[in-house]
Amino acid sequence: MRAAELDKGPGAARLPRGASAPVRWAGMALAWTNRVIATVAAVAVVAAGIVMTEEALARYFLHHSSDWQDETAIFLLVGATFLSAAYVQSRRGHVAIEAVGGLLPAGVERVRRWVADLISFLFCGFFSWKSWVLCHEAWVEGYATFSSWAPPLWIPYLAMSAGMTLLTLQIALQLLAPQAGDAPMEGRAHGHG
């Protein structure tokens, strides 16, 4: 896809001009959301590293036991992982098998990618739905971890649910405007003709 075919508006860098207005608006909103979440996820990963470093130093030098650091780091990493999944998908940065795609004619490769996106959409949609059910159950039943700190489990389940919902929406946009997801992550080689 040529740069001239793309919208110049913020967040619309991956939606072709031929996409319908609702798809373009949804794409712009999701692109903005993805950028914000990617920034927050990066901060969460750094925070998890700081928390784990503090735990190691407190245990080694101060001989203090810890009861909150592991779970805090896990919650931060779960949130960062699931919430940033749509951003990574928008850049086609998830693990993919490129060997076959590089050998196929462009038309067949587009169909293969569309079928893969459809299967991914169905799987992620189901995962998203089940995640929301689990989150609701954890909220209503008051589920917590088994540690002495015992933070509520709805926190990571909410991050998982929201992240899978955003990923499902991202894949839906790629199905509605297939050219929008054709460009792989910058810096990655691809075999499309």
PDB file of N, CA and C in Angstrom, residues 33-108:
ATOM      1  N   THR A  33      -6.384   5.016  21.351  1.00  0.00           N
ATOM      2  CA  THR A  33      -6.437   4.201  22.576  1.00  0.00           C
ATOM      3  C   THR A  33      -5.218   3.298  22.673  1.00  0.00           C
ATOM      4  N   ASN A  34      -4.854   2.677  21.562  1.00  0.00           N
ATOM      5  CA  ASN A  34      -3.690   1.783  21.550  1.00  0.00           C
ATOM      6  C   ASN A  34      -2.406   2.520  21.910  1.00  0.00           C
ATOM      7  N   ARG A  35      -2.244   3.737  21.379  1.00  0.00           N
ATOM      8  CA  ARG A  35      -1.032   4.504  21.691  1.00  0.00           C
ATOM      9  C   ARG A  35      -0.965   4.851  23.174  1.00  0.00           C
ATOM     10  N   VAL A  36      -2.086   5.267  23.742  1.00  0.00           N
ATOM     11  CA  VAL A  36      -2.120   5.601  25.172  1.00  0.00           C
ATOM     12  C   VAL A  36      -1.811   4.360  26.003  1.00  0.00           C
ATOM     13  N   ILE A  37      -2.465   3.254  25.677  1.00  0.00           N
ATOM     14  CA  ILE A  37      -2.266   2.020  26.441  1.00  0.00           C
ATOM     15  C   ILE A  37      -0.840   1.502  26.285  1.00  0.00           C
ATOM     16  N   ALA A  38      -0.264   1.619  25.093  1.00  0.00           N
ATOM     17  CA  ALA A  38       1.122   1.167  24.905  1.00  0.00           C
ATOM     18  C   ALA A  38       2.069   1.960  25.802  1.00  0.00           C
ATOM     19  N   THR A  39       1.815   3.243  25.948  1.00  0.00           N
ATOM     20  CA  THR A  39       2.639   4.065  26.839  1.00  0.00           C
ATOM     21  C   THR A  39       2.463   3.634  28.292  1.00  0.00           C
ATOM     22  N   VAL A  40       1.221   3.432  28.697  1.00  0.00           N
ATOM     23  CA  VAL A  40       0.947   2.983  30.069  1.00  0.00           C
ATOM     24  C   VAL A  40       1.559   1.601  30.304  1.00  0.00           C
ATOM     25  N   ALA A  41       1.471   0.716  29.314  1.00  0.00           N
ATOM     26  CA  ALA A  41       2.045  -0.629  29.446  1.00  0.00           C
ATOM     27  C   ALA A  41       3.559  -0.565  29.605  1.00  0.00           C
ATOM     28  N   ALA A  42       4.199   0.334  28.878  1.00  0.00           N
ATOM     29  CA  ALA A  42       5.651   0.480  29.019  1.00  0.00           C
ATOM     30  C   ALA A  42       6.008   0.940  30.431  1.00  0.00           C
ATOM     31  N   VAL A  43       5.241   1.868  30.959  1.00  0.00           N
ATOM     32  CA  VAL A  43       5.465   2.329  32.336  1.00  0.00           C
ATOM     33  C   VAL A  43       5.237   1.181  33.318  1.00  0.00           C
ATOM     34  N   ALA A  44       4.216   0.360  33.069  1.00  0.00           N
ATOM     35  CA  ALA A  44       3.924  -0.773  33.957  1.00  0.00           C
ATOM     36  C   ALA A  44       5.059  -1.793  33.960  1.00  0.00           C
ATOM     37  N   VAL A  45       5.661  -2.036  32.804  1.00  0.00           N
ATOM     38  CA  VAL A  45       6.788  -2.977  32.738  1.00  0.00           C
ATOM     39  C   VAL A  45       7.977  -2.434  33.524  1.00  0.00           C
ATOM     40  N   VAL A  46       8.261  -1.151  33.369  1.00  0.00           N
ATOM     41  CA  VAL A  46       9.349  -0.536  34.135  1.00  0.00           C
ATOM     42  C   VAL A  46       9.032  -0.586  35.630  1.00  0.00           C
ATOM     43  N   ALA A  47       7.791  -0.287  35.992  1.00  0.00           N
ATOM     44  CA  ALA A  47       7.393  -0.335  37.405  1.00  0.00           C
ATOM     45  C   ALA A  47       7.545  -1.747  37.967  1.00  0.00           C
ATOM     46  N   ALA A  48       7.184  -2.758  37.187  1.00  0.00           N
ATOM     47  CA  ALA A  48       7.349  -4.149  37.640  1.00  0.00           C
ATOM     48  C   ALA A  48       8.821  -4.457  37.885  1.00  0.00           C
ATOM     49  N   GLY A  49       9.680  -3.969  37.016  1.00  0.00           N
ATOM     50  CA  GLY A  49      11.116  -4.164  37.213  1.00  0.00           C
ATOM     51  C   GLY A  49      11.622  -3.488  38.476  1.00  0.00           C
ATOM     52  N   ILE A  50      11.134  -2.288  38.735  1.00  0.00           N
ATOM     53  CA  ILE A  50      11.533  -1.562  39.949  1.00  0.00           C
ATOM     54  C   ILE A  50      11.047  -2.296  41.193  1.00  0.00           C
ATOM     55  N   VAL A  51       9.804  -2.759  41.161  1.00  0.00           N
ATOM     56  CA  VAL A  51       9.243  -3.479  42.312  1.00  0.00           C
ATOM     57  C   VAL A  51      10.038  -4.752  42.587  1.00  0.00           C
ATOM     58  N   MET A  52      10.370  -5.496  41.545  1.00  0.00           N
ATOM     59  CA  MET A  52      11.118  -6.745  41.741  1.00  0.00           C
ATOM     60  C   MET A  52      12.549  -6.470  42.215  1.00  0.00           C
ATOM     61  N   THR A  53      13.145  -5.388  41.728  1.00  0.00           N
ATOM     62  CA  THR A  53      14.479  -5.014  42.195  1.00  0.00           C
ATOM     63  C   THR A  53      14.432  -4.628  43.669  1.00  0.00           C
ATOM     64  N   GLU A  54      13.423  -3.858  44.050  1.00  0.00           N
ATOM     65  CA  GLU A  54      13.262  -3.480  45.455  1.00  0.00           C
ATOM     66  C   GLU A  54      13.097  -4.714  46.326  1.00  0.00           C
ATOM     67  N   GLU A  55      12.331  -5.681  45.843  1.00  0.00           N
ATOM     68  CA  GLU A  55      12.129  -6.907  46.616  1.00  0.00           C
ATOM     69  C   GLU A  55      13.453  -7.642  46.826  1.00  0.00           C
ATOM     70  N   ALA A  56      14.223  -7.773  45.757  1.00  0.00           N
ATOM     71  CA  ALA A  56      15.505  -8.480  45.868  1.00  0.00           C
ATOM     72  C   ALA A  56      16.445  -7.761  46.828  1.00  0.00           C
ATOM     73  N   LEU A  57      16.518  -6.441  46.722  1.00  0.00           N
ATOM     74  CA  LEU A  57      17.401  -5.680  47.605  1.00  0.00           C
ATOM     75  C   LEU A  57      16.934  -5.743  49.059  1.00  0.00           C
ATOM     76  N   ALA A  58      15.628  -5.645  49.283  1.00  0.00           N
ATOM     77  CA  ALA A  58      15.098  -5.697  50.652  1.00  0.00           C
ATOM     78  C   ALA A  58      15.334  -7.072  51.278  1.00  0.00           C
ATOM     79  N   ARG A  59      15.196  -8.110  50.497  1.00  0.00           N
ATOM     80  CA  ARG A  59      15.427  -9.457  51.038  1.00  0.00           C
ATOM     81  C   ARG A  59      16.907  -9.694  51.324  1.00  0.00           C
ATOM     82  N   TYR A  60      17.756  -9.281  50.405  1.00  0.00           N
ATOM     83  CA  TYR A  60      19.178  -9.586  50.531  1.00  0.00           C
ATOM     84  C   TYR A  60      19.854  -8.718  51.591  1.00  0.00           C
ATOM     85  N   PHE A  61      19.641  -7.400  51.501  1.00  0.00           N
ATOM     86  CA  PHE A  61      20.364  -6.491  52.391  1.00  0.00           C
ATOM     87  C   PHE A  61      19.656  -6.244  53.722  1.00  0.00           C
ATOM     88  N   LEU A  62      18.345  -6.160  53.707  1.00  0.00           N
ATOM     89  CA  LEU A  62      17.602  -5.824  54.922  1.00  0.00           C
ATOM     90  C   LEU A  62      16.974  -7.044  55.594  1.00  0.00           C
ATOM     91  N   HIS A  63      17.026  -8.163  54.930  1.00  0.00           N
ATOM     92  CA  HIS A  63      16.450  -9.412  55.439  1.00  0.00           C
ATOM     93  C   HIS A  63      14.970  -9.261  55.782  1.00  0.00           C
ATOM     94  N   HIS A  64      14.259  -8.492  54.932  1.00  0.00           N
ATOM     95  CA  HIS A  64      12.820  -8.302  55.098  1.00  0.00           C
ATOM     96  C   HIS A  64      12.088  -9.313  54.234  1.00  0.00           C
ATOM     97  N   SER A  65      11.020  -9.832  54.750  1.00  0.00           N
ATOM     98  CA  SER A  65      10.180 -10.691  53.913  1.00  0.00           C
ATOM     99  C   SER A  65       9.278  -9.798  53.069  1.00  0.00           C
ATOM    100  N   SER A  66       8.825 -10.349  51.990  1.00  0.00           N
ATOM    101  CA  SER A  66       7.948  -9.569  51.117  1.00  0.00           C
ATOM    102  C   SER A  66       6.639 -10.321  50.935  1.00  0.00           C
ATOM    103  N   ASP A  67       5.576  -9.567  50.856  1.00  0.00           N
ATOM    104  CA  ASP A  67       4.297 -10.216  50.617  1.00  0.00           C
ATOM    105  C   ASP A  67       3.493  -9.534  49.516  1.00  0.00           C
ATOM    106  N   TRP A  68       3.967  -8.416  49.038  1.00  0.00           N
ATOM    107  CA  TRP A  68       3.201  -7.712  48.023  1.00  0.00           C
ATOM    108  C   TRP A  68       3.932  -7.553  46.694  1.00  0.00           C
ATOM    109  N   GLN A  69       5.259  -7.648  46.695  1.00  0.00           N
ATOM    110  CA  GLN A  69       6.017  -7.329  45.496  1.00  0.00           C
ATOM    111  C   GLN A  69       5.751  -8.293  44.337  1.00  0.00           C
ATOM    112  N   ASP A  70       5.744  -9.594  44.621  1.00  0.00           N
ATOM    113  CA  ASP A  70       5.534 -10.560  43.541  1.00  0.00           C
ATOM    114  C   ASP A  70       4.185 -10.349  42.864  1.00  0.00           C
ATOM    115  N   GLU A  71       3.144 -10.229  43.673  1.00  0.00           N
ATOM    116  CA  GLU A  71       1.811 -10.068  43.089  1.00  0.00           C
ATOM    117  C   GLU A  71       1.653  -8.726  42.385  1.00  0.00           C
ATOM    118  N   THR A  72       2.265  -7.691  42.925  1.00  0.00           N
ATOM    119  CA  THR A  72       2.212  -6.391  42.258  1.00  0.00           C
ATOM    120  C   THR A  72       2.865  -6.480  40.889  1.00  0.00           C
ATOM    121  N   ALA A  73       4.045  -7.081  40.832  1.00  0.00           N
ATOM    122  CA  ALA A  73       4.740  -7.226  39.554  1.00  0.00           C
ATOM    123  C   ALA A  73       3.932  -8.083  38.583  1.00  0.00           C
ATOM    124  N   ILE A  74       3.351  -9.160  39.074  1.00  0.00           N
ATOM    125  CA  ILE A  74       2.542 -10.024  38.209  1.00  0.00           C
ATOM    126  C   ILE A  74       1.332  -9.262  37.680  1.00  0.00           C
ATOM    127  N   PHE A  75       0.639  -8.531  38.534  1.00  0.00           N
ATOM    128  CA  PHE A  75      -0.523  -7.758  38.096  1.00  0.00           C
ATOM    129  C   PHE A  75      -0.114  -6.723  37.046  1.00  0.00           C
ATOM    130  N   LEU A  76       1.017  -6.043  37.269  1.00  0.00           N
ATOM    131  CA  LEU A  76       1.497  -5.054  36.300  1.00  0.00           C
ATOM    132  C   LEU A  76       1.830  -5.700  34.960  1.00  0.00           C
ATOM    133  N   LEU A  77       2.490  -6.852  35.001  1.00  0.00           N
ATOM    134  CA  LEU A  77       2.869  -7.528  33.756  1.00  0.00           C
ATOM    135  C   LEU A  77       1.662  -8.118  33.034  1.00  0.00           C
ATOM    136  N   VAL A  78       0.704  -8.647  33.774  1.00  0.00           N
ATOM    137  CA  VAL A  78      -0.528  -9.146  33.146  1.00  0.00           C
ATOM    138  C   VAL A  78      -1.252  -7.990  32.457  1.00  0.00           C
ATOM    139  N   GLY A  79      -1.375  -6.872  33.152  1.00  0.00           N
ATOM    140  CA  GLY A  79      -2.015  -5.708  32.556  1.00  0.00           C
ATOM    141  C   GLY A  79      -1.293  -5.226  31.314  1.00  0.00           C
ATOM    142  N   ALA A  80       0.018  -5.109  31.399  1.00  0.00           N
ATOM    143  CA  ALA A  80       0.800  -4.641  30.251  1.00  0.00           C
ATOM    144  C   ALA A  80       0.670  -5.596  29.072  1.00  0.00           C
ATOM    145  N   THR A  81       0.717  -6.878  29.336  1.00  0.00           N
ATOM    146  CA  THR A  81       0.651  -7.876  28.264  1.00  0.00           C
ATOM    147  C   THR A  81      -0.696  -7.846  27.554  1.00  0.00           C
ATOM    148  N   PHE A  82      -1.767  -7.959  28.304  1.00  0.00           N
ATOM    149  CA  PHE A  82      -3.085  -8.036  27.675  1.00  0.00           C
ATOM    150  C   PHE A  82      -3.532  -6.699  27.093  1.00  0.00           C
ATOM    151  N   LEU A  83      -3.286  -5.608  27.807  1.00  0.00           N
ATOM    152  CA  LEU A  83      -3.757  -4.321  27.317  1.00  0.00           C
ATOM    153  C   LEU A  83      -2.995  -3.837  26.086  1.00  0.00           C
ATOM    154  N   SER A  84      -1.758  -4.266  25.911  1.00  0.00           N
ATOM    155  CA  SER A  84      -0.988  -3.833  24.737  1.00  0.00           C
ATOM    156  C   SER A  84      -1.158  -4.764  23.536  1.00  0.00           C
ATOM    157  N   ALA A  85      -1.920  -5.826  23.666  1.00  0.00           N
ATOM    158  CA  ALA A  85      -2.072  -6.797  22.572  1.00  0.00           C
ATOM    159  C   ALA A  85      -2.679  -6.171  21.317  1.00  0.00           C
ATOM    160  N   ALA A  86      -3.654  -5.284  21.470  1.00  0.00           N
ATOM    161  CA  ALA A  86      -4.272  -4.648  20.302  1.00  0.00           C
ATOM    162  C   ALA A  86      -3.277  -3.736  19.586  1.00  0.00           C
ATOM    163  N   TYR A  87      -2.451  -3.032  20.347  1.00  0.00           N
ATOM    164  CA  TYR A  87      -1.415  -2.184  19.738  1.00  0.00           C
ATOM    165  C   TYR A  87      -0.456  -3.030  18.909  1.00  0.00           C
ATOM    166  N   VAL A  88      -0.020  -4.130  19.479  1.00  0.00           N
ATOM    167  CA  VAL A  88       0.914  -5.014  18.765  1.00  0.00           C
ATOM    168  C   VAL A  88       0.244  -5.571  17.513  1.00  0.00           C
ATOM    169  N   GLN A  89      -1.024  -5.967  17.619  1.00  0.00           N
ATOM    170  CA  GLN A  89      -1.746  -6.495  16.456  1.00  0.00           C
ATOM    171  C   GLN A  89      -1.922  -5.430  15.387  1.00  0.00           C
ATOM    172  N   SER A  90      -2.147  -4.188  15.777  1.00  0.00           N
ATOM    173  CA  SER A  90      -2.326  -3.114  14.799  1.00  0.00           C
ATOM    174  C   SER A  90      -1.071  -2.926  13.954  1.00  0.00           C
ATOM    175  N   ARG A  91       0.054  -3.343  14.464  1.00  0.00           N
ATOM    176  CA  ARG A  91       1.321  -3.232  13.745  1.00  0.00           C
ATOM    177  C   ARG A  91       1.769  -4.581  13.192  1.00  0.00           C
ATOM    178  N   ARG A  92       0.880  -5.565  13.260  1.00  0.00           N
ATOM    179  CA  ARG A  92       1.180  -6.937  12.816  1.00  0.00           C
ATOM    180  C   ARG A  92       2.455  -7.436  13.478  1.00  0.00           C
ATOM    181  N   GLY A  93       2.581  -7.159  14.770  1.00  0.00           N
ATOM    182  CA  GLY A  93       3.788  -7.524  15.497  1.00  0.00           C
ATOM    183  C   GLY A  93       3.712  -8.837  16.231  1.00  0.00           C
ATOM    184  N   HIS A  94       2.553  -9.509  16.204  1.00  0.00           N
ATOM    185  CA  HIS A  94       2.452 -10.802  16.874  1.00  0.00           C
ATOM    186  C   HIS A  94       3.203 -11.854  16.074  1.00  0.00           C
ATOM    187  N   VAL A  95       3.521 -12.932  16.724  1.00  0.00           N
ATOM    188  CA  VAL A  95       4.255 -14.013  16.077  1.00  0.00           C
ATOM    189  C   VAL A  95       3.439 -14.530  14.897  1.00  0.00           C
ATOM    190  N   ALA A  96       4.077 -14.628  13.762  1.00  0.00           N
ATOM    191  CA  ALA A  96       3.416 -15.135  12.564  1.00  0.00           C
ATOM    192  C   ALA A  96       4.407 -15.976  11.772  1.00  0.00           C
ATOM    193  N   ILE A  97       3.868 -16.866  10.997  1.00  0.00           N
ATOM    194  CA  ILE A  97       4.715 -17.689  10.138  1.00  0.00           C
ATOM    195  C   ILE A  97       4.765 -17.006   8.783  1.00  0.00           C
ATOM    196  N   GLU A  98       5.892 -16.434   8.458  1.00  0.00           N
ATOM    197  CA  GLU A  98       6.047 -15.671   7.224  1.00  0.00           C
ATOM    198  C   GLU A  98       6.574 -16.508   6.066  1.00  0.00           C
ATOM    199  N   ALA A  99       7.054 -17.709   6.338  1.00  0.00           N
ATOM    200  CA  ALA A  99       7.660 -18.525   5.281  1.00  0.00           C
ATOM    201  C   ALA A  99       6.667 -18.817   4.167  1.00  0.00           C
ATOM    202  N   VAL A 100       5.449 -19.168   4.513  1.00  0.00           N
ATOM    203  CA  VAL A 100       4.443 -19.497   3.508  1.00  0.00           C
ATOM    204  C   VAL A 100       3.987 -18.239   2.784  1.00  0.00           C
ATOM    205  N   GLY A 101       3.761 -17.161   3.531  1.00  0.00           N
ATOM    206  CA  GLY A 101       3.274 -15.927   2.938  1.00  0.00           C
ATOM    207  C   GLY A 101       4.185 -15.372   1.865  1.00  0.00           C
ATOM    208  N   GLY A 102       5.470 -15.529   2.038  1.00  0.00           N
ATOM    209  CA  GLY A 102       6.417 -15.023   1.056  1.00  0.00           C
ATOM    210  C   GLY A 102       6.423 -15.802  -0.245  1.00  0.00           C
ATOM    211  N   LEU A 103       5.919 -17.015  -0.222  1.00  0.00           N
ATOM    212  CA  LEU A 103       5.901 -17.859  -1.415  1.00  0.00           C
ATOM    213  C   LEU A 103       4.600 -17.753  -2.197  1.00  0.00           C
ATOM    214  N   LEU A 104       3.570 -17.220  -1.592  1.00  0.00           N
ATOM    215  CA  LEU A 104       2.251 -17.170  -2.222  1.00  0.00           C
ATOM    216  C   LEU A 104       2.088 -15.921  -3.078  1.00  0.00           C
ATOM    217  N   PRO A 105       1.281 -16.031  -4.134  1.00  0.00           N
ATOM    218  CA  PRO A 105       0.936 -14.823  -4.899  1.00  0.00           C
ATOM    219  C   PRO A 105       0.184 -13.842  -3.996  1.00  0.00           C
ATOM    220  N   ALA A 106       0.245 -12.576  -4.338  1.00  0.00           N
ATOM    221  CA  ALA A 106      -0.332 -11.526  -3.486  1.00  0.00           C
ATOM    222  C   ALA A 106      -1.809 -11.768  -3.183  1.00  0.00           C
ATOM    223  N   GLY A 107      -2.598 -12.167  -4.170  1.00  0.00           N
ATOM    224  CA  GLY A 107      -4.025 -12.399  -3.947  1.00  0.00           C
ATOM    225  C   GLY A 107      -4.286 -13.547  -2.994  1.00  0.00           C
ATOM    226  N   VAL A 108      -3.550 -14.627  -3.152  1.00  0.00           N
ATOM    227  CA  VAL A 108      -3.700 -15.784  -2.266  1.00  0.00           C
ATOM    228  C   VAL A 108      -3.237 -15.416  -0.859  1.00  0.00           C
TER     229      VAL A 108
END
